[in-house]
PDB file of C-alpha atoms in Angstrom:
ATOM      1  CA  ASP A   1      22.557  17.041 -19.907  1.00  0.00           C
ATOM      2  CA  GLU A   2      20.918  15.992 -23.096  1.00  0.00           C
ATOM      3  CA  PHE A   3      20.148  13.178 -21.900  1.00  0.00           C
ATOM      4  CA  MET A   4      18.861  13.765 -18.957  1.00  0.00           C
ATOM      5  CA  PRO A   5      15.460  12.611 -19.027  1.00  0.00           C
ATOM      6  CA  ARG A   6      12.669  15.386 -18.098  1.00  0.00           C
ATOM      7  CA  ILE A   7       8.838  14.774 -18.040  1.00  0.00           C
ATOM      8  CA  ILE A   8       6.846  16.999 -20.462  1.00  0.00           C
ATOM      9  CA  ASP A   9       3.383  18.566 -19.730  1.00  0.00           C
ATOM     10  CA  LEU A  10       1.329  17.529 -23.040  1.00  0.00           C
ATOM     11  CA  SER A  11      -2.059  17.732 -21.193  1.00  0.00           C
ATOM     12  CA  HIS A  12      -4.727  20.796 -21.607  1.00  0.00           C
ATOM     13  CA  GLU A  13      -6.329  22.554 -18.997  1.00  0.00           C
ATOM     14  CA  VAL A  14     -10.107  21.266 -18.658  1.00  0.00           C
ATOM     15  CA  SER A  15     -12.811  23.154 -17.484  1.00  0.00           C
ATOM     16  CA  ASP A  16     -16.609  23.029 -16.215  1.00  0.00           C
ATOM     17  CA  GLY A  17     -19.110  23.298 -19.902  1.00  0.00           C
ATOM     18  CA  LEU A  18     -15.355  23.148 -22.605  1.00  0.00           C
ATOM     19  CA  GLN A  19     -16.230  22.061 -25.388  1.00  0.00           C
ATOM     20  CA  THR A  20     -14.124  20.174 -27.025  1.00  0.00           C
ATOM     21  CA  TYR A  21     -15.410  17.498 -29.639  1.00  0.00           C
ATOM     22  CA  PRO A  22     -18.445  18.299 -31.231  1.00  0.00           C
ATOM     23  CA  GLY A  23     -21.549  16.441 -30.025  1.00  0.00           C
ATOM     24  CA  LEU A  24     -20.280  14.938 -27.286  1.00  0.00           C
ATOM     25  CA  PRO A  25     -20.740  16.281 -23.479  1.00  0.00           C
ATOM     26  CA  VAL A  26     -19.383  18.740 -22.021  1.00  0.00           C
ATOM     27  CA  PRO A  27     -17.436  18.209 -18.851  1.00  0.00           C
ATOM     28  CA  HIS A  28     -19.414  19.510 -15.810  1.00  0.00           C
ATOM     29  CA  VAL A  29     -16.082  20.908 -12.840  1.00  0.00           C
ATOM     30  CA  PHE A  30     -18.038  21.112  -9.349  1.00  0.00           C
ATOM     31  CA  GLU A  31     -18.003  20.540  -5.775  1.00  0.00           C
ATOM     32  CA  HIS A  32     -19.646  17.996  -4.106  1.00  0.00           C
ATOM     33  CA  LEU A  33     -18.651  18.759  -0.435  1.00  0.00           C
ATOM     34  CA  THR A  34     -17.865  21.852  -0.095  1.00  0.00           C
ATOM     35  CA  ARG A  35     -15.138  22.778   3.641  1.00  0.00           C
ATOM     36  CA  ASP A  36     -17.992  24.726   4.829  1.00  0.00           C
ATOM     37  CA  ALA A  37     -20.785  21.598   4.690  1.00  0.00           C
ATOM     38  CA  ALA A  38     -17.691  18.899   5.763  1.00  0.00           C
ATOM     39  CA  GLU A  39     -17.458  21.041   9.526  1.00  0.00           C
ATOM     40  CA  GLU A  40     -20.913  20.368   9.492  1.00  0.00           C
ATOM     41  CA  VAL A  41     -21.271  16.755   8.392  1.00  0.00           C
ATOM     42  CA  TYR A  42     -17.854  16.061  10.700  1.00  0.00           C
ATOM     43  CA  GLY A  43     -17.214  18.197  13.971  1.00  0.00           C
ATOM     44  CA  PRO A  44     -15.832  22.875  14.396  1.00  0.00           C
ATOM     45  CA  GLY A  45     -12.665  22.375  13.201  1.00  0.00           C
ATOM     46  CA  VAL A  46     -12.686  19.491  10.815  1.00  0.00           C
ATOM     47  CA  THR A  47     -12.721  21.062   6.734  1.00  0.00           C
ATOM     48  CA  PHE A  48     -11.673  19.127   3.350  1.00  0.00           C
ATOM     49  CA  GLN A  49     -13.399  19.287  -0.165  1.00  0.00           C
ATOM     50  CA  ILE A  50     -14.009  16.462  -2.241  1.00  0.00           C
ATOM     51  CA  GLY A  51     -14.364  17.731  -5.618  1.00  0.00           C
ATOM     52  CA  MET A  52     -16.391  16.015  -8.456  1.00  0.00           C
ATOM     53  CA  VAL A  53     -15.327  15.932 -12.805  1.00  0.00           C
ATOM     54  CA  THR A  54     -17.858  13.997 -15.096  1.00  0.00           C
ATOM     55  CA  MET A  55     -16.544  14.127 -18.000  1.00  0.00           C
ATOM     56  CA  CYS A  56     -16.455  11.952 -21.491  1.00  0.00           C
ATOM     57  CA  THR A  57     -13.606   9.550 -21.640  1.00  0.00           C
ATOM     58  CA  ASN A  58     -12.163  11.532 -24.631  1.00  0.00           C
ATOM     59  CA  THR A  59     -12.156  14.694 -23.711  1.00  0.00           C
ATOM     60  CA  GLY A  60      -8.991  16.683 -22.933  1.00  0.00           C
ATOM     61  CA  THR A  61      -5.454  14.783 -23.371  1.00  0.00           C
ATOM     62  CA  TYR A  62      -6.272  11.877 -23.712  1.00  0.00           C
ATOM     63  CA  ILE A  63      -4.765   8.670 -25.097  1.00  0.00           C
ATOM     64  CA  ASP A  64      -7.020   6.570 -27.683  1.00  0.00           C
ATOM     65  CA  MET A  65      -6.898   2.478 -26.637  1.00  0.00           C
ATOM     66  CA  PRO A  66      -8.336  -0.147 -29.401  1.00  0.00           C
ATOM     67  CA  PHE A  67     -11.405  -0.854 -27.278  1.00  0.00           C
ATOM     68  CA  HIS A  68     -12.071   3.034 -28.572  1.00  0.00           C
ATOM     69  CA  ARG A  69     -13.183   1.480 -31.648  1.00  0.00           C
ATOM     70  CA  PHE A  70     -12.564  -2.741 -31.291  1.00  0.00           C
ATOM     71  CA  ALA A  71     -14.730  -4.376 -28.645  1.00  0.00           C
ATOM     72  CA  ASP A  72     -11.973  -6.880 -28.433  1.00  0.00           C
ATOM     73  CA  GLY A  73      -9.356  -5.020 -28.137  1.00  0.00           C
ATOM     74  CA  HIS A  74      -7.034  -4.000 -24.445  1.00  0.00           C
ATOM     75  CA  ASP A  75      -8.692  -0.071 -22.263  1.00  0.00           C
ATOM     76  CA  LEU A  76      -6.316   1.824 -20.905  1.00  0.00           C
ATOM     77  CA  THR A  77      -6.097  -0.683 -17.719  1.00  0.00           C
ATOM     78  CA  GLY A  78      -5.032  -2.636 -20.413  1.00  0.00           C
ATOM     79  CA  LEU A  79      -2.060   0.001 -21.124  1.00  0.00           C
ATOM     80  CA  PRO A  80       1.600  -0.865 -20.077  1.00  0.00           C
ATOM     81  CA  LEU A  81       2.781   2.591 -17.954  1.00  0.00           C
ATOM     82  CA  GLU A  82       6.229   2.143 -19.286  1.00  0.00           C
ATOM     83  CA  ARG A  83       4.622   2.251 -22.860  1.00  0.00           C
ATOM     84  CA  VAL A  84       3.723   5.810 -22.183  1.00  0.00           C
ATOM     85  CA  SER A  85       5.749   7.013 -19.180  1.00  0.00           C
ATOM     86  CA  GLN A  86       9.441   7.472 -20.005  1.00  0.00           C
ATOM     87  CA  VAL A  87       9.847   6.931 -23.209  1.00  0.00           C
ATOM     88  CA  PRO A  88      12.216   8.624 -25.901  1.00  0.00           C
ATOM     89  CA  ALA A  89      10.631  10.343 -28.370  1.00  0.00           C
ATOM     90  CA  ILE A  90      11.092  12.750 -31.103  1.00  0.00           C
ATOM     91  CA  CYS A  91       9.242  16.284 -32.024  1.00  0.00           C
ATOM     92  CA  ILE A  92       9.314  16.445 -35.755  1.00  0.00           C
ATOM     93  CA  ASP A  93       8.024  19.895 -36.692  1.00  0.00           C
ATOM     94  CA  ALA A  94       4.837  19.808 -38.914  1.00  0.00           C
ATOM     95  CA  ARG A  95       3.556  23.408 -38.641  1.00  0.00           C
ATOM     96  CA  GLY A  96       1.655  24.718 -41.598  1.00  0.00           C
ATOM     97  CA  VAL A  97       0.772  21.106 -42.503  1.00  0.00           C
ATOM     98  CA  ARG A  98      -2.184  19.982 -42.597  1.00  0.00           C
ATOM     99  CA  ARG A  99      -1.747  16.045 -44.093  1.00  0.00           C
ATOM    100  CA  ILE A 100       1.047  15.273 -42.847  1.00  0.00           C
ATOM    101  CA  GLU A 101       3.459  12.859 -45.186  1.00  0.00           C
ATOM    102  CA  PRO A 102       5.929  10.090 -44.163  1.00  0.00           C
ATOM    103  CA  SER A 103       8.360  12.127 -45.755  1.00  0.00           C
ATOM    104  CA  ALA A 104       8.664  13.415 -42.697  1.00  0.00           C
ATOM    105  CA  LEU A 105       9.975  10.950 -40.779  1.00  0.00           C
ATOM    106  CA  ASP A 106      12.802  10.165 -43.988  1.00  0.00           C
ATOM    107  CA  ALA A 107      15.300  12.406 -41.521  1.00  0.00           C
ATOM    108  CA  PHE A 108      14.765  10.801 -38.446  1.00  0.00           C
ATOM    109  CA  VAL A 109      15.103   7.069 -40.115  1.00  0.00           C
ATOM    110  CA  ALA A 110      18.068   8.027 -42.223  1.00  0.00           C
ATOM    111  CA  GLY A 111      19.794   9.791 -38.845  1.00  0.00           C
ATOM    112  CA  GLY A 112      19.001   6.521 -37.314  1.00  0.00           C
ATOM    113  CA  SER A 113      17.301   8.647 -34.867  1.00  0.00           C
ATOM    114  CA  LEU A 114      13.563   6.821 -34.479  1.00  0.00           C
ATOM    115  CA  HIS A 115      13.689   3.313 -32.451  1.00  0.00           C
ATOM    116  CA  PRO A 116      11.754   0.684 -31.882  1.00  0.00           C
ATOM    117  CA  GLY A 117       9.450   1.824 -28.693  1.00  0.00           C
ATOM    118  CA  MET A 118       9.850   5.591 -29.192  1.00  0.00           C
ATOM    119  CA  ALA A 119       7.400   8.341 -29.231  1.00  0.00           C
ATOM    120  CA  VAL A 120       7.173  10.327 -32.399  1.00  0.00           C
ATOM    121  CA  LEU A 121       5.627  13.788 -31.401  1.00  0.00           C
ATOM    122  CA  PHE A 122       3.939  15.884 -34.599  1.00  0.00           C
ATOM    123  CA  HIS A 123       4.293  19.452 -33.268  1.00  0.00           C
ATOM    124  CA  THR A 124       1.658  20.662 -35.478  1.00  0.00           C
ATOM    125  CA  GLY A 125       1.038  24.210 -33.526  1.00  0.00           C
ATOM    126  CA  HIS A 126      -3.316  23.118 -33.803  1.00  0.00           C
ATOM    127  CA  SER A 127      -3.933  23.341 -29.889  1.00  0.00           C
ATOM    128  CA  ARG A 128      -3.381  26.803 -29.819  1.00  0.00           C
ATOM    129  CA  HIS A 129      -7.042  26.124 -31.013  1.00  0.00           C
ATOM    130  CA  PHE A 130      -7.593  23.692 -28.457  1.00  0.00           C
ATOM    131  CA  GLY A 131     -11.376  24.854 -26.793  1.00  0.00           C
ATOM    132  CA  THR A 132     -12.046  27.261 -29.283  1.00  0.00           C
ATOM    133  CA  ASP A 133     -14.718  25.739 -32.506  1.00  0.00           C
ATOM    134  CA  ALA A 134     -11.671  26.186 -34.877  1.00  0.00           C
ATOM    135  CA  TYR A 135      -9.329  23.199 -32.785  1.00  0.00           C
ATOM    136  CA  THR A 136     -12.165  20.875 -34.302  1.00  0.00           C
ATOM    137  CA  HIS A 137     -11.974  22.422 -37.963  1.00  0.00           C
ATOM    138  CA  GLU A 138      -9.172  22.355 -40.205  1.00  0.00           C
ATOM    139  CA  HIS A 139      -7.366  20.216 -38.155  1.00  0.00           C
ATOM    140  CA  PRO A 140      -4.066  18.206 -39.174  1.00  0.00           C
ATOM    141  CA  TYR A 141      -3.158  14.796 -39.331  1.00  0.00           C
ATOM    142  CA  PRO A 142      -1.212  12.389 -40.275  1.00  0.00           C
ATOM    143  CA  ALA A 143      -1.752  10.650 -43.388  1.00  0.00           C
ATOM    144  CA  ARG A 144      -2.781   6.215 -43.589  1.00  0.00           C
ATOM    145  CA  ALA A 145       0.911   5.550 -44.911  1.00  0.00           C
ATOM    146  CA  THR A 146       2.796   7.326 -42.075  1.00  0.00           C
ATOM    147  CA  ALA A 147       0.765   5.713 -39.447  1.00  0.00           C
ATOM    148  CA  GLU A 148       1.898   2.413 -41.509  1.00  0.00           C
ATOM    149  CA  ARG A 149       5.296   4.081 -41.372  1.00  0.00           C
ATOM    150  CA  LEU A 150       6.036   4.541 -37.499  1.00  0.00           C
ATOM    151  CA  VAL A 151       4.074   0.988 -36.887  1.00  0.00           C
ATOM    152  CA  GLN A 152       6.373  -0.744 -38.830  1.00  0.00           C
ATOM    153  CA  HIS A 153       9.227   1.003 -36.870  1.00  0.00           C
ATOM    154  CA  GLU A 154       7.321   0.173 -34.035  1.00  0.00           C
ATOM    155  CA  SER A 155       6.143   3.921 -33.072  1.00  0.00           C
ATOM    156  CA  PHE A 156       3.545   5.191 -31.709  1.00  0.00           C
ATOM    157  CA  GLN A 157       2.478   8.464 -32.606  1.00  0.00           C
ATOM    158  CA  ARG A 158       1.240  11.425 -30.613  1.00  0.00           C
ATOM    159  CA  ILE A 159      -0.089  14.847 -32.323  1.00  0.00           C
ATOM    160  CA  ASP A 160      -1.634  17.833 -31.622  1.00  0.00           C
ATOM    161  CA  ARG A 161      -4.884  17.899 -32.568  1.00  0.00           C
ATOM    162  CA  ILE A 162      -8.775  17.207 -32.262  1.00  0.00           C
ATOM    163  CA  ALA A 163      -7.467  12.725 -32.431  1.00  0.00           C
ATOM    164  CA  PRO A 164      -5.307  11.519 -35.452  1.00  0.00           C
ATOM    165  CA  ARG A 165      -8.058  10.539 -37.520  1.00  0.00           C
ATOM    166  CA  CYS A 166      -6.871  10.342 -41.215  1.00  0.00           C
ATOM    167  CA  PRO A 167      -9.373  11.995 -43.471  1.00  0.00           C
ATOM    168  CA  GLY A 168     -10.552   9.046 -46.068  1.00  0.00           C
ATOM    169  CA  ASP A 169      -7.803   7.158 -45.306  1.00  0.00           C
ATOM    170  CA  GLY A 170      -8.149   5.476 -41.539  1.00  0.00           C
ATOM    171  CA  GLY A 171      -4.373   6.162 -40.344  1.00  0.00           C
ATOM    172  CA  LEU A 172      -6.315   6.039 -36.929  1.00  0.00           C
ATOM    173  CA  ARG A 173      -7.847   2.894 -36.974  1.00  0.00           C
ATOM    174  CA  VAL A 174      -3.489   1.988 -38.373  1.00  0.00           C
ATOM    175  CA  PHE A 175      -2.990   3.157 -34.402  1.00  0.00           C
ATOM    176  CA  VAL A 176      -5.528   1.769 -32.828  1.00  0.00           C
ATOM    177  CA  ASN A 177      -5.936  -1.469 -33.742  1.00  0.00           C
ATOM    178  CA  VAL A 178      -1.661  -2.212 -33.418  1.00  0.00           C
ATOM    179  CA  GLY A 179      -2.923  -1.015 -29.583  1.00  0.00           C
TER     180      GLY A 179
END
């Protein structure tokens, strides 16, 4: 059924030592307590594992929160789950486009398929570079005017790239500032 809700996993696998952004600490994934060590501590036959992950909050697939850029903005605890879970969405094919202009939204606006609260996914194909040096170079981005148009429609964007920054024209600030 085309109207049946479905969940699409947009996450990237994070592994020990994975460089996701130049200059930020890499994640460390390790065991705090192994099964053998648990048995030594808790007795024969009592086995379990406790894993540990230490990483920068900007690692892998994440949601930029207003607090990231604005001291008085909310952090993840201030984001209602229904704002990002099972949200109606459209996907715009932006493969091969470096700067995503407002015209990318025209057909959806004219056709009435872009509604308030809707997620707009820009499929750029750039995610194929995740975990490589190429991921941090020549990445696609929405123009500031595109960001502003989405805000006017009370929609929000997700993009398969390093961060939704708009070189030189502040598109990330537009999105983060509205929360």
